[in-house]
CSV table of C-alpha atoms in Angstrom, one decimal:
chain,number,residue,atom,x,y,z
B,51,MET,CA,-11.4,-4.1,14.0
B,52,LEU,CA,-8.3,-2.2,15.1
B,53,GLN,CA,-8.8,0.4,17.8
B,54,LEU,CA,-9.8,3.5,15.9
B,55,SER,CA,-8.5,5.8,18.6
B,56,LYS,CA,-5.0,5.1,17.1
B,57,CYS,CA,-6.2,6.6,13.8
B,58,SER,CA,-5.1,10.2,13.1
B,59,LEU,CA,-8.7,11.2,12.4
B,60,PHE,CA,-9.8,10.2,15.9
B,61,VAL,CA,-6.9,11.3,18.0
B,62,GLY,CA,-8.3,12.7,21.3
B,63,LEU,CA,-11.3,10.4,21.4
B,64,SER,CA,-11.7,7.2,23.3
B,65,ASP,CA,-12.7,4.0,21.5
B,66,LYS,CA,-16.0,4.0,23.4
B,67,THR,CA,-16.8,7.6,22.2
B,68,ILE,CA,-15.8,6.6,18.6
B,69,ASP,CA,-18.0,3.5,18.7
B,70,GLU,CA,-21.0,5.6,20.0
B,71,SER,CA,-20.4,8.3,17.4
B,72,LEU,CA,-20.3,5.7,14.5
B,73,LYS,CA,-23.7,4.4,15.7
B,74,ASN,CA,-25.1,7.9,14.9
B,75,ILE,CA,-23.8,8.1,11.3
B,76,HIS,CA,-24.0,5.9,8.3
B,77,HIS,CA,-20.9,4.0,7.5
B,78,GLN,CA,-19.8,0.7,5.8
B,79,VAL,CA,-17.0,-1.8,6.4
B,80,ARG,CA,-15.7,-3.7,3.4
B,81,HIS,CA,-13.2,-6.6,3.4
B,82,PHE,CA,-10.5,-7.2,0.7
B,83,HIS,CA,-8.0,-9.9,0.0
B,84,LYS,CA,-4.4,-9.5,-0.8
B,85,GLU,CA,-3.7,-7.9,-4.2
B,86,ASP,CA,-7.4,-6.8,-4.6
B,87,ILE,CA,-7.9,-3.3,-6.1
B,88,ILE,CA,-9.6,-1.2,-3.6
B,89,ALA,CA,-9.9,1.8,-5.9
B,90,TYR,CA,-8.6,2.8,-9.3
B,91,ALA,CA,-7.2,6.2,-10.1
B,92,GLY,CA,-10.1,8.2,-11.5
B,93,ASP,CA,-12.8,6.5,-9.5
B,94,SER,CA,-15.2,8.7,-7.7
B,95,CYS,CA,-14.1,9.7,-4.2
B,96,GLN,CA,-17.2,10.7,-2.2
B,97,THR,CA,-16.4,8.7,0.8
B,98,LEU,CA,-13.6,8.9,3.4
B,99,LEU,CA,-11.9,5.5,3.5
B,100,ILE,CA,-10.0,4.3,6.6
B,101,VAL,CA,-7.8,1.2,6.7
B,102,THR,CA,-8.8,-0.5,9.9
B,103,GLU,CA,-7.0,-3.7,9.3
B,104,GLY,CA,-4.0,-4.7,7.0
B,105,VAL,CA,-1.7,-2.8,4.7
B,106,VAL,CA,-2.5,-1.0,1.4
B,107,ALA,CA,-0.4,0.7,-1.2
B,108,ALA,CA,-1.0,3.9,-3.2
B,109,GLU,CA,0.5,3.5,-6.7
B,110,MET,CA,0.6,5.8,-9.8
B,111,SER,CA,1.5,4.8,-13.3
B,112,ASN,CA,4.2,6.7,-15.1
B,113,PHE,CA,4.5,7.6,-18.8
B,114,ASP,CA,6.0,4.3,-19.8
B,115,GLY,CA,3.3,2.2,-18.1
B,116,ARG,CA,5.3,1.2,-15.0
B,117,PHE,CA,3.9,1.8,-11.6
B,118,ILE,CA,5.5,4.0,-8.9
B,119,ARG,CA,4.6,3.2,-5.4
B,120,ILE,CA,3.8,6.5,-3.7
B,121,GLU,CA,3.4,5.1,-0.2
B,122,GLU,CA,2.4,2.1,1.9
B,123,LEU,CA,-0.3,2.7,4.5
B,124,HIS,CA,-0.7,0.5,7.6
B,125,ALA,CA,-3.9,0.3,9.7
B,126,PRO,CA,-5.3,2.5,11.0
B,127,SER,CA,-4.8,5.1,8.2
B,128,THR,CA,-7.1,7.4,6.2
B,129,LEU,CA,-7.0,7.2,2.4
B,130,ALA,CA,-7.1,10.2,-0.1
B,131,GLU,CA,-8.8,12.4,2.5
B,132,ALA,CA,-7.8,15.5,0.5
B,133,PHE,CA,-10.0,14.4,-2.4
B,134,VAL,CA,-13.3,13.9,-0.5
B,135,PHE,CA,-14.0,17.6,-0.7
B,136,GLY,CA,-13.2,20.2,-3.4
B,137,ASN,CA,-14.1,20.2,-7.1
B,138,GLN,CA,-12.2,17.0,-8.3
B,139,ASN,CA,-13.6,14.2,-6.2
B,140,THR,CA,-11.6,11.3,-7.8
B,141,PHE,CA,-8.9,9.1,-6.5
B,142,PRO,CA,-5.5,10.3,-7.8
B,143,VAL,CA,-3.8,6.9,-7.5
B,144,ASN,CA,-4.6,3.2,-7.5
B,145,ILE,CA,-5.2,1.7,-4.0
B,146,ILE,CA,-4.1,-1.9,-3.7
B,147,ALA,CA,-4.4,-4.3,-0.8
B,148,LEU,CA,-0.9,-5.6,0.2
B,149,SER,CA,-2.6,-8.0,2.7
B,150,ASP,CA,-6.0,-9.0,3.6
B,151,CYS,CA,-7.6,-5.8,4.9
B,152,SER,CA,-10.7,-4.1,6.1
B,153,ILE,CA,-11.8,-0.6,5.0
B,154,LEU,CA,-14.2,1.6,6.9
B,155,GLY,CA,-16.1,4.1,4.6
B,156,ILE,CA,-17.8,7.3,5.8
B,157,PRO,CA,-19.8,9.2,3.1
B,158,LYS,CA,-19.0,12.9,2.8
B,159,ASP,CA,-22.4,14.0,4.3
B,160,GLU,CA,-22.0,11.7,7.2
B,161,LEU,CA,-18.4,12.9,7.8
B,162,LEU,CA,-19.8,16.5,8.1
B,163,LYS,CA,-22.1,15.2,10.8
B,164,LEU,CA,-19.2,13.7,12.6
B,165,PHE,CA,-17.4,17.1,12.4
B,166,GLN,CA,-20.4,18.6,14.1
B,167,LEU,CA,-20.4,16.0,16.8
B,168,HIS,CA,-16.7,16.4,17.6
B,169,THR,CA,-14.8,19.5,16.4
B,170,ILE,CA,-11.6,17.7,17.3
B,171,VAL,CA,-12.3,15.3,14.5
B,172,MET,CA,-12.5,18.2,12.0
B,173,GLN,CA,-9.3,19.6,13.4
B,174,ASN,CA,-7.6,16.2,13.0
B,175,PHE,CA,-9.0,16.0,9.4
B,176,LEU,CA,-7.6,19.4,8.5
B,177,ASN,CA,-4.2,18.6,10.1
B,178,SER,CA,-4.1,15.3,8.2
B,179,ILE,CA,-4.7,17.0,4.9
B,180,SER,CA,-1.9,19.5,5.7
B,181,ILE,CA,0.6,16.7,6.5
B,182,ARG,CA,-0.4,14.8,3.4
B,183,THR,CA,0.1,17.9,1.2
B,184,GLN,CA,3.5,18.4,2.7
B,185,PHE,CA,4.4,14.8,2.1
B,186,LEU,CA,3.2,14.9,-1.6
B,187,THR,CA,5.1,18.2,-2.2
B,188,SER,CA,8.3,16.5,-0.9
B,189,LYS,CA,7.5,13.4,-3.0
B,190,ILE,CA,7.0,15.5,-6.2
B,191,ARG,CA,10.4,17.2,-5.6
B,192,PHE,CA,11.9,13.7,-5.2
B,193,LEU,CA,10.3,12.4,-8.4
B,194,THR,CA,11.5,15.3,-10.4
B,195,LEU,CA,15.2,14.4,-9.8
B,196,LYS,CA,16.3,13.2,-13.2
B,197,THR,CA,18.6,10.3,-12.3
B,198,LEU,CA,18.1,7.2,-10.2
B,199,LYS,CA,21.3,8.0,-8.4
B,200,GLY,CA,19.9,11.4,-7.6
B,201,LYS,CA,16.7,9.8,-6.2
B,202,LEU,CA,18.8,7.3,-4.2
B,203,SER,CA,21.0,10.1,-2.8
B,204,SER,CA,18.0,12.1,-1.7
B,205,TYR,CA,16.4,9.1,-0.1
B,206,ILE,CA,19.6,8.1,1.8
B,207,LEU,CA,20.2,11.7,3.0
B,208,LYS,CA,16.6,12.0,4.1
B,209,ILE,CA,16.6,8.9,6.3
B,210,ALA,CA,20.2,9.3,7.6
B,211,ASP,CA,20.9,11.0,10.9
B,212,LYS,CA,23.1,14.0,10.4
B,213,ASN,CA,25.4,12.8,13.1
B,214,SER,CA,25.6,9.2,11.9
B,215,LYS,CA,27.1,7.6,8.8
B,216,GLN,CA,25.3,4.3,9.1
B,217,ILE,CA,21.7,3.6,8.1
B,218,ASN,CA,19.6,0.6,7.7
B,219,LEU,CA,17.2,0.6,4.8
B,220,PRO,CA,13.6,0.2,6.1
B,221,MET,CA,12.6,-2.0,3.2
B,222,THR,CA,14.1,-4.6,0.9
B,223,GLN,CA,15.8,-3.6,-2.4
B,224,GLU,CA,12.8,-5.1,-4.2
B,225,LYS,CA,10.4,-2.9,-2.4
B,226,LEU,CA,12.7,0.1,-2.7
B,227,ALA,CA,12.8,-0.5,-6.5
B,228,ALA,CA,9.0,-0.5,-6.5
B,229,PHE,CA,9.1,2.7,-4.5
B,230,PHE,CA,11.3,4.3,-7.1
B,231,GLY,CA,9.4,2.9,-10.0
B,232,VAL,CA,12.4,1.0,-11.5
B,233,ALA,CA,13.5,-2.6,-12.0
B,234,ARG,CA,15.5,-4.1,-9.1
B,235,PRO,CA,18.7,-4.6,-11.3
B,236,SER,CA,18.6,-0.9,-12.1
B,237,LEU,CA,18.5,-0.1,-8.4
B,238,SER,CA,21.3,-2.5,-7.6
B,239,ARG,CA,23.4,-1.0,-10.4
B,240,ALA,CA,22.9,2.6,-9.1
B,241,LEU,CA,23.8,1.6,-5.6
B,242,LEU,CA,27.0,-0.1,-6.8
B,243,GLU,CA,27.9,3.0,-8.9
B,244,LEU,CA,27.5,5.2,-5.8
B,245,GLN,CA,29.7,2.8,-4.0
B,246,ASP,CA,32.3,2.8,-6.7
B,247,GLU,CA,32.3,6.6,-6.7
B,248,GLY,CA,33.2,6.5,-3.0
B,249,ALA,CA,29.8,8.0,-1.8
B,250,ILE,CA,28.6,5.0,0.1
B,251,PHE,CA,29.4,1.4,1.2
B,252,VAL,CA,26.6,-1.2,0.8
B,253,ASN,CA,26.3,-4.3,2.9
B,254,ARG,CA,22.8,-5.7,2.2
B,255,LYS,CA,20.3,-3.4,3.9
B,256,GLU,CA,23.1,-1.5,5.8
B,257,ILE,CA,24.5,1.5,4.1
B,258,THR,CA,27.5,3.5,5.3
B,259,ILE,CA,27.8,7.1,4.1
B,260,VAL,CA,31.5,7.5,3.1
B,261,ASP,CA,31.3,10.9,1.4
B,262,ARG,CA,28.2,12.9,2.1
B,263,SER,CA,29.2,15.7,-0.4
B,264,ILE,CA,28.9,13.3,-3.3
B,265,LEU,CA,25.3,12.4,-2.4
B,266,VAL,CA,24.5,16.1,-1.9
B,267,GLY,CA,25.9,16.8,-5.4
B,268,TYR,CA,23.4,14.5,-7.0
B,269,VAL,CA,20.5,16.2,-5.2
B,270,ASP,CA,21.4,19.9,-5.8
């Protein structure tokens, strides 16, 4: 199992302290193979899940039945922590294994015991919820952009350094298309259109921003 001290929930605790704490609370470790469904949207969420090994994806279906990849989570990461408490304890997205992975589950009541054992864990939990809420707010704004070129422009501007015109895409066009919830040919066509308009120059995964104002125009 990956060192849990690297997980945001346990920041500030040593691996020895974490191991000792887990011995005092009920928890379960489950293993999944690549492409297994870990949880479906709508499933009950009464347990905090932590990816301890591997990579998983959070995906949401849109109105035409296609799936939009909300994010990829690499171990060690918590899953849907904002939905363990509150009135609607269900997963908002499908959780899919992108590789063989292991998931540590801590039931809600046991999580409260862990908070009592270590207040720093509770602080980390609340901080994680705040960060995730901010991420989702940004993601919703991104998804409300009406055109694919608008989404691409927003994405490029977000990952670009303000003082640099060159960026390297952190994922392949195939994965980027899944991230946007579109077919790869549609993504390629939108990139070429932005290039033809003089906004960018595309060389495989490297993009040069030629006219930033054109990109900004698609976002505003």
